[in-house]
PDB file of C-alpha atoms in Angstrom:
ATOM      1  CA  ASP G 140     124.969  97.548 105.615  1.00  0.00           C
ATOM      2  CA  VAL G 141     123.669  99.350 102.507  1.00  0.00           C
ATOM      3  CA  LYS G 142     124.788 102.934 102.545  1.00  0.00           C
ATOM      4  CA  VAL G 143     123.288 105.458 100.151  1.00  0.00           C
ATOM      5  CA  THR G 144     124.842 108.915 100.460  1.00  0.00           C
ATOM      6  CA  GLN G 145     123.769 112.114  98.944  1.00  0.00           C
ATOM      7  CA  SER G 146     126.145 115.003  98.198  1.00  0.00           C
ATOM      8  CA  SER G 147     124.469 117.842 100.277  1.00  0.00           C
ATOM      9  CA  ARG G 148     122.002 117.736 102.955  1.00  0.00           C
ATOM     10  CA  TYR G 149     121.012 121.482 102.415  1.00  0.00           C
ATOM     11  CA  LEU G 150     121.215 123.387  99.180  1.00  0.00           C
ATOM     12  CA  VAL G 151     120.264 127.015  98.155  1.00  0.00           C
ATOM     13  CA  LYS G 152     120.149 127.935  94.643  1.00  0.00           C
ATOM     14  CA  ARG G 153     118.777 130.983  92.500  1.00  0.00           C
ATOM     15  CA  THR G 154     116.077 130.656  89.981  1.00  0.00           C
ATOM     16  CA  GLY G 155     117.428 129.750  86.533  1.00  0.00           C
ATOM     17  CA  GLU G 156     120.658 128.009  88.000  1.00  0.00           C
ATOM     18  CA  LYS G 157     121.568 124.510  86.825  1.00  0.00           C
ATOM     19  CA  VAL G 158     121.527 122.227  89.767  1.00  0.00           C
ATOM     20  CA  PHE G 159     123.201 118.761  90.345  1.00  0.00           C
ATOM     21  CA  LEU G 160     122.153 116.504  93.082  1.00  0.00           C
ATOM     22  CA  GLU G 161     124.552 113.471  93.518  1.00  0.00           C
ATOM     23  CA  CYS G 162     123.678 110.164  94.899  1.00  0.00           C
ATOM     24  CA  VAL G 163     125.977 107.197  95.506  1.00  0.00           C
ATOM     25  CA  GLN G 164     125.409 103.742  96.831  1.00  0.00           C
ATOM     26  CA  ASP G 165     127.895 101.292  97.909  1.00  0.00           C
ATOM     27  CA  MET G 166     126.136  97.858  97.580  1.00  0.00           C
ATOM     28  CA  ASP G 167     126.299  97.315  93.962  1.00  0.00           C
ATOM     29  CA  HIS G 168     122.638  97.731  93.641  1.00  0.00           C
ATOM     30  CA  GLU G 169     121.316  97.804  89.922  1.00  0.00           C
ATOM     31  CA  ASN G 170     118.230  99.916  90.737  1.00  0.00           C
ATOM     32  CA  MET G 171     118.449 103.603  91.705  1.00  0.00           C
ATOM     33  CA  PHE G 172     115.591 106.086  92.213  1.00  0.00           C
ATOM     34  CA  TRP G 173     115.008 109.921  92.748  1.00  0.00           C
ATOM     35  CA  TYR G 174     111.989 111.004  94.688  1.00  0.00           C
ATOM     36  CA  ARG G 175     110.869 114.270  95.869  1.00  0.00           C
ATOM     37  CA  GLN G 176     109.074 114.696  99.097  1.00  0.00           C
ATOM     38  CA  ASP G 177     106.535 117.609  99.811  1.00  0.00           C
ATOM     39  CA  PRO G 178     104.101 118.013 102.725  1.00  0.00           C
ATOM     40  CA  GLY G 179     100.881 116.317 102.154  1.00  0.00           C
ATOM     41  CA  LEU G 180     101.964 114.735  98.951  1.00  0.00           C
ATOM     42  CA  GLY G 181     104.296 111.937 100.335  1.00  0.00           C
ATOM     43  CA  LEU G 182     107.120 110.594  98.112  1.00  0.00           C
ATOM     44  CA  ARG G 183     106.763 110.979  94.328  1.00  0.00           C
ATOM     45  CA  LEU G 184     108.974 109.403  91.734  1.00  0.00           C
ATOM     46  CA  ILE G 185     110.990 111.557  89.530  1.00  0.00           C
ATOM     47  CA  TYR G 186     113.289 109.019  87.565  1.00  0.00           C
ATOM     48  CA  PHE G 187     114.658 105.696  88.111  1.00  0.00           C
ATOM     49  CA  SER G 188     117.363 103.618  86.498  1.00  0.00           C
ATOM     50  CA  TYR G 189     117.801  99.832  86.180  1.00  0.00           C
ATOM     51  CA  ASP G 190     121.219  99.875  84.946  1.00  0.00           C
ATOM     52  CA  VAL G 191     124.134 102.051  83.778  1.00  0.00           C
ATOM     53  CA  LYS G 192     123.115 104.517  81.217  1.00  0.00           C
ATOM     54  CA  MET G 193     119.464 103.615  81.533  1.00  0.00           C
ATOM     55  CA  LYS G 194     116.746 105.624  82.778  1.00  0.00           C
ATOM     56  CA  GLU G 195     113.054 105.772  82.999  1.00  0.00           C
ATOM     57  CA  LYS G 196     110.579 108.483  83.775  1.00  0.00           C
ATOM     58  CA  GLY G 197     108.543 108.321  86.941  1.00  0.00           C
ATOM     59  CA  ASP G 198     105.462 110.206  87.762  1.00  0.00           C
ATOM     60  CA  ILE G 199     106.848 113.793  87.768  1.00  0.00           C
ATOM     61  CA  PRO G 200     109.721 114.105  85.510  1.00  0.00           C
ATOM     62  CA  GLU G 201     108.986 117.380  84.008  1.00  0.00           C
ATOM     63  CA  GLY G 202     111.904 119.932  84.680  1.00  0.00           C
ATOM     64  CA  TYR G 203     114.334 117.068  85.641  1.00  0.00           C
ATOM     65  CA  SER G 204     116.919 114.863  83.992  1.00  0.00           C
ATOM     66  CA  VAL G 205     119.067 112.154  85.171  1.00  0.00           C
ATOM     67  CA  SER G 206     122.447 110.605  84.478  1.00  0.00           C
ATOM     68  CA  ARG G 207     123.972 107.280  85.456  1.00  0.00           C
ATOM     69  CA  GLU G 208     127.386 106.806  84.062  1.00  0.00           C
ATOM     70  CA  LYS G 209     128.505 104.502  86.774  1.00  0.00           C
ATOM     71  CA  LYS G 210     126.569 101.864  88.545  1.00  0.00           C
ATOM     72  CA  GLU G 211     126.925 103.280  92.028  1.00  0.00           C
ATOM     73  CA  ARG G 212     126.097 106.948  91.026  1.00  0.00           C
ATOM     74  CA  PHE G 213     122.918 108.440  90.036  1.00  0.00           C
ATOM     75  CA  SER G 214     122.529 112.155  89.405  1.00  0.00           C
ATOM     76  CA  LEU G 215     119.399 114.403  89.304  1.00  0.00           C
ATOM     77  CA  ILE G 216     119.746 117.472  87.322  1.00  0.00           C
ATOM     78  CA  LEU G 217     117.632 120.581  87.445  1.00  0.00           C
ATOM     79  CA  GLU G 218     118.424 122.321  84.124  1.00  0.00           C
ATOM     80  CA  SER G 219     116.884 125.515  85.178  1.00  0.00           C
ATOM     81  CA  ALA G 220     115.756 125.769  88.695  1.00  0.00           C
ATOM     82  CA  SER G 221     112.481 127.138  89.584  1.00  0.00           C
ATOM     83  CA  THR G 222     110.904 127.966  92.831  1.00  0.00           C
ATOM     84  CA  ASN G 223     108.354 125.218  92.587  1.00  0.00           C
ATOM     85  CA  GLN G 224     111.434 122.746  92.738  1.00  0.00           C
ATOM     86  CA  THR G 225     111.995 123.725  96.189  1.00  0.00           C
ATOM     87  CA  SER G 226     111.650 120.418  98.089  1.00  0.00           C
ATOM     88  CA  MET G 227     113.290 117.465  99.812  1.00  0.00           C
ATOM     89  CA  TYR G 228     114.952 115.163  97.318  1.00  0.00           C
ATOM     90  CA  LEU G 229     115.574 111.614  98.166  1.00  0.00           C
ATOM     91  CA  CYS G 230     117.588 108.976  96.483  1.00  0.00           C
ATOM     92  CA  ALA G 231     117.174 105.315  96.881  1.00  0.00           C
ATOM     93  CA  SER G 232     118.672 101.974  95.645  1.00  0.00           C
ATOM     94  CA  SER G 233     117.695  98.320  95.442  1.00  0.00           C
ATOM     95  CA  LEU G 234     118.654  95.019  94.254  1.00  0.00           C
ATOM     96  CA  GLY G 235     118.141  94.491  90.470  1.00  0.00           C
ATOM     97  CA  GLY G 236     116.407  91.623  88.764  1.00  0.00           C
ATOM     98  CA  TYR G 237     112.897  91.625  87.588  1.00  0.00           C
ATOM     99  CA  SER G 238     111.293  91.796  91.094  1.00  0.00           C
ATOM    100  CA  SER G 239     108.857  94.111  92.860  1.00  0.00           C
ATOM    101  CA  TYR G 240     109.895  92.506  96.169  1.00  0.00           C
ATOM    102  CA  ASN G 241     113.020  94.226  96.916  1.00  0.00           C
ATOM    103  CA  GLU G 242     112.946  96.986  99.559  1.00  0.00           C
ATOM    104  CA  GLN G 243     114.534 100.154  98.704  1.00  0.00           C
ATOM    105  CA  PHE G 244     117.209 101.830 100.678  1.00  0.00           C
ATOM    106  CA  PHE G 245     117.327 105.424 101.091  1.00  0.00           C
ATOM    107  CA  GLY G 246     119.644 108.279 101.457  1.00  0.00           C
ATOM    108  CA  PRO G 247     119.453 111.074 103.967  1.00  0.00           C
ATOM    109  CA  GLY G 248     117.917 113.535 101.544  1.00  0.00           C
ATOM    110  CA  THR G 249     118.737 116.978 100.122  1.00  0.00           C
ATOM    111  CA  ARG G 250     116.641 119.774 101.115  1.00  0.00           C
ATOM    112  CA  LEU G 251     116.917 122.165  98.142  1.00  0.00           C
ATOM    113  CA  THR G 252     115.568 125.754  98.314  1.00  0.00           C
ATOM    114  CA  VAL G 253     115.303 127.822  95.088  1.00  0.00           C
ATOM    115  CA  LEU G 254     115.216 131.404  95.662  1.00  0.00           C
TER     116      LEU G 254
ATOM    117  CA  ALA T 155      95.443 102.477  89.017  1.00  0.00           C
ATOM    118  CA  GLN T 156      97.267 101.984  92.240  1.00  0.00           C
ATOM    119  CA  LYS T 157      96.797 104.211  95.313  1.00  0.00           C
ATOM    120  CA  VAL T 158      97.893 104.244  98.908  1.00  0.00           C
ATOM    121  CA  THR T 159      95.802 106.203 101.369  1.00  0.00           C
ATOM    122  CA  GLN T 160      97.046 107.055 104.785  1.00  0.00           C
ATOM    123  CA  ALA T 161      94.110 109.106 106.240  1.00  0.00           C
ATOM    124  CA  GLN T 162      95.724 109.992 109.424  1.00  0.00           C
ATOM    125  CA  THR T 163      97.959 112.986 108.821  1.00  0.00           C
ATOM    126  CA  GLU T 164      99.234 113.459 112.281  1.00  0.00           C
ATOM    127  CA  ILE T 165      98.700 111.557 115.546  1.00  0.00           C
ATOM    128  CA  SER T 166      99.775 112.336 119.104  1.00  0.00           C
ATOM    129  CA  VAL T 167      99.944 109.882 121.825  1.00  0.00           C
ATOM    130  CA  VAL T 168     101.225 109.869 125.410  1.00  0.00           C
ATOM    131  CA  GLU T 169     104.208 107.600 126.031  1.00  0.00           C
ATOM    132  CA  LYS T 170     103.296 104.017 126.681  1.00  0.00           C
ATOM    133  CA  GLU T 171     100.028 104.214 124.837  1.00  0.00           C
ATOM    134  CA  ASP T 172      99.279 101.915 121.920  1.00  0.00           C
ATOM    135  CA  VAL T 173      98.675 103.600 118.456  1.00  0.00           C
ATOM    136  CA  THR T 174      97.611 102.098 115.235  1.00  0.00           C
ATOM    137  CA  LEU T 175      98.435 103.696 111.775  1.00  0.00           C
ATOM    138  CA  ASP T 176      96.132 103.009 109.034  1.00  0.00           C
ATOM    139  CA  CYS T 177      96.889 102.055 105.417  1.00  0.00           C
ATOM    140  CA  VAL T 178      94.456 101.263 102.771  1.00  0.00           C
ATOM    141  CA  TYR T 179      95.606 100.622  99.225  1.00  0.00           C
ATOM    142  CA  GLU T 180      94.106 100.026  95.766  1.00  0.00           C
ATOM    143  CA  THR T 181      95.417  98.014  92.942  1.00  0.00           C
ATOM    144  CA  ARG T 182      94.278  95.721  90.167  1.00  0.00           C
ATOM    145  CA  ASP T 183      96.913  93.346  90.496  1.00  0.00           C
ATOM    146  CA  THR T 184      96.521  89.975  92.290  1.00  0.00           C
ATOM    147  CA  THR T 185     100.269  89.965  93.330  1.00  0.00           C
ATOM    148  CA  TYR T 186     101.647  92.835  94.945  1.00  0.00           C
ATOM    149  CA  TYR T 187     103.755  93.924  97.864  1.00  0.00           C
ATOM    150  CA  LEU T 188     103.153  96.258 100.841  1.00  0.00           C
ATOM    151  CA  PHE T 189     105.707  98.013 102.788  1.00  0.00           C
ATOM    152  CA  TRP T 190     106.062 100.242 105.850  1.00  0.00           C
ATOM    153  CA  TYR T 191     108.955 102.856 106.286  1.00  0.00           C
ATOM    154  CA  LYS T 192     109.836 104.844 109.101  1.00  0.00           C
ATOM    155  CA  GLN T 193     111.244 108.500 108.654  1.00  0.00           C
ATOM    156  CA  PRO T 194     112.772 109.956 111.816  1.00  0.00           C
ATOM    157  CA  PRO T 195     113.671 113.439 111.932  1.00  0.00           C
ATOM    158  CA  SER T 196     116.988 112.694 110.577  1.00  0.00           C
ATOM    159  CA  GLY T 197     115.292 112.286 107.250  1.00  0.00           C
ATOM    160  CA  GLU T 198     116.431 108.863 106.029  1.00  0.00           C
ATOM    161  CA  LEU T 199     113.551 106.409 105.445  1.00  0.00           C
ATOM    162  CA  VAL T 200     114.177 103.229 107.222  1.00  0.00           C
ATOM    163  CA  PHE T 201     112.411 100.027 106.016  1.00  0.00           C
ATOM    164  CA  LEU T 202     110.277  98.293 108.575  1.00  0.00           C
ATOM    165  CA  ILE T 203     108.531  95.394 106.902  1.00  0.00           C
ATOM    166  CA  ARG T 204     107.319  93.900 103.615  1.00  0.00           C
ATOM    167  CA  ARG T 205     104.252  91.770 103.088  1.00  0.00           C
ATOM    168  CA  ASN T 206     103.278  89.962  99.641  1.00  0.00           C
ATOM    169  CA  SER T 207      99.611  89.819  98.684  1.00  0.00           C
ATOM    170  CA  PHE T 208      99.480  86.082  99.453  1.00  0.00           C
ATOM    171  CA  ASP T 209     100.559  86.237 102.940  1.00  0.00           C
ATOM    172  CA  GLU T 210      97.828  87.477 105.197  1.00  0.00           C
ATOM    173  CA  GLN T 211      99.360  86.312 108.383  1.00  0.00           C
ATOM    174  CA  ASN T 212      99.899  89.067 110.919  1.00  0.00           C
ATOM    175  CA  GLU T 213     103.363  89.805 112.020  1.00  0.00           C
ATOM    176  CA  ILE T 214     104.822  90.985 115.244  1.00  0.00           C
ATOM    177  CA  SER T 215     108.278  92.254 115.778  1.00  0.00           C
ATOM    178  CA  GLY T 216     108.790  93.391 119.371  1.00  0.00           C
ATOM    179  CA  ARG T 217     106.473  96.282 119.997  1.00  0.00           C
ATOM    180  CA  TYR T 218     105.538  96.591 116.328  1.00  0.00           C
ATOM    181  CA  SER T 219     102.754  94.485 114.737  1.00  0.00           C
ATOM    182  CA  TRP T 220     101.077  94.509 111.329  1.00  0.00           C
ATOM    183  CA  ASN T 221      97.581  93.478 110.362  1.00  0.00           C
ATOM    184  CA  PHE T 222      97.141  92.737 106.692  1.00  0.00           C
ATOM    185  CA  GLN T 223      93.530  92.166 105.327  1.00  0.00           C
ATOM    186  CA  LYS T 224      92.857  91.786 101.684  1.00  0.00           C
ATOM    187  CA  SER T 225      89.203  91.936 102.251  1.00  0.00           C
ATOM    188  CA  THR T 226      89.402  95.453 103.222  1.00  0.00           C
ATOM    189  CA  SER T 227      92.574  96.211 101.390  1.00  0.00           C
ATOM    190  CA  SER T 228      94.165  97.443 104.604  1.00  0.00           C
ATOM    191  CA  PHE T 229      97.753  96.924 106.029  1.00  0.00           C
ATOM    192  CA  ASN T 230      97.646  98.596 109.362  1.00  0.00           C
ATOM    193  CA  PHE T 231     100.627  99.155 111.665  1.00  0.00           C
ATOM    194  CA  THR T 232     100.290  98.947 115.538  1.00  0.00           C
ATOM    195  CA  ILE T 233     102.995 100.213 117.920  1.00  0.00           C
ATOM    196  CA  THR T 234     102.491  98.860 121.471  1.00  0.00           C
ATOM    197  CA  ALA T 235     103.625 100.809 124.537  1.00  0.00           C
ATOM    198  CA  SER T 236     104.993 103.626 122.277  1.00  0.00           C
ATOM    199  CA  GLN T 237     108.120 105.513 123.215  1.00  0.00           C
ATOM    200  CA  VAL T 238     109.500 108.751 122.270  1.00  0.00           C
ATOM    201  CA  VAL T 239     111.917 107.260 119.892  1.00  0.00           C
ATOM    202  CA  ASP T 240     108.894 106.105 117.825  1.00  0.00           C
ATOM    203  CA  SER T 241     108.160 109.678 117.076  1.00  0.00           C
ATOM    204  CA  ALA T 242     108.569 109.944 113.213  1.00  0.00           C
ATOM    205  CA  VAL T 243     106.634 110.045 109.963  1.00  0.00           C
ATOM    206  CA  TYR T 244     105.497 106.648 108.794  1.00  0.00           C
ATOM    207  CA  PHE T 245     104.885 105.698 105.151  1.00  0.00           C
ATOM    208  CA  CYS T 246     102.935 103.038 103.841  1.00  0.00           C
ATOM    209  CA  ALA T 247     103.860 101.880 100.148  1.00  0.00           C
ATOM    210  CA  LEU T 248     102.792  99.572  97.437  1.00  0.00           C
ATOM    211  CA  SER T 249     104.638  97.741  94.740  1.00  0.00           C
ATOM    212  CA  GLU T 250     102.856  95.903  92.061  1.00  0.00           C
ATOM    213  CA  TYR T 251     104.019  92.730  90.262  1.00  0.00           C
ATOM    214  CA  ASP T 252     105.446  94.320  87.148  1.00  0.00           C
ATOM    215  CA  GLY T 253     108.886  93.796  88.034  1.00  0.00           C
ATOM    216  CA  ALA T 254     109.605  97.542  87.917  1.00  0.00           C
ATOM    217  CA  ASN T 255     110.198  97.677  91.795  1.00  0.00           C
ATOM    218  CA  ASN T 256     108.508 100.975  91.804  1.00  0.00           C
ATOM    219  CA  LEU T 257     106.929 102.035  95.040  1.00  0.00           C
ATOM    220  CA  PHE T 258     103.801 104.081  95.294  1.00  0.00           C
ATOM    221  CA  PHE T 259     103.747 105.946  98.644  1.00  0.00           C
ATOM    222  CA  GLY T 260     100.913 107.150 100.913  1.00  0.00           C
ATOM    223  CA  THR T 261     101.132 110.596 102.094  1.00  0.00           C
ATOM    224  CA  GLY T 262     102.498 109.441 105.508  1.00  0.00           C
ATOM    225  CA  THR T 263     101.376 109.883 109.016  1.00  0.00           C
ATOM    226  CA  ARG T 264     103.354 111.932 111.436  1.00  0.00           C
ATOM    227  CA  LEU T 265     103.481 110.398 114.970  1.00  0.00           C
ATOM    228  CA  THR T 266     104.478 112.253 117.940  1.00  0.00           C
ATOM    229  CA  VAL T 267     104.940 110.523 121.322  1.00  0.00           C
ATOM    230  CA  ILE T 268     104.825 112.745 124.129  1.00  0.00           C
ATOM    231  CA  PRO T 269     106.830 111.993 127.329  1.00  0.00           C
TER     232      PRO T 269
END
């Protein structure tokens, strides 16, 4: 079974702090994704990556950056956390190749609160 | 532009009732994929089904069934004889045939099954 793990289930940070959210998958997937989930808005894509050291902006990249130094790990970085970044953050991975067919496998999520 | 609409924000049913979750999508592509995911209280999205735009056959898997109608751009999900374990948030998602494997999610429907 594919397993996607996220470093924390719950995280509380202060405004202005630098925040790292880590995601690791164990199935050698090429694609990895970061979403945020907010009530009434569903899941919105922040960034995604097709390969090591590659990244692409999603729909709401402002205020975020990402890092993918190893295939299995995809990090989301909040350079200076703000209260409007309080949300649930979900990481996902999928098989690579040029295909829109593949389902994504999700981690359990990190609920981040910025005070 | 792509869009997925789940007009039902919350639904409550009594156990053993049947329930249908609606999903309407918009896309300009002729080739695309539709997905349903389940998000139980634990938070991790679980893949339920994928359907490509050329396959309009309905699908049944146990108590779950899906009705895909291109004429109305709908991909509805029915749970027969609902159970308490079906309580979750259900998301419909669209992936267009651009190889990017990006999913566009609806806002989700929260289903509560009352014992």
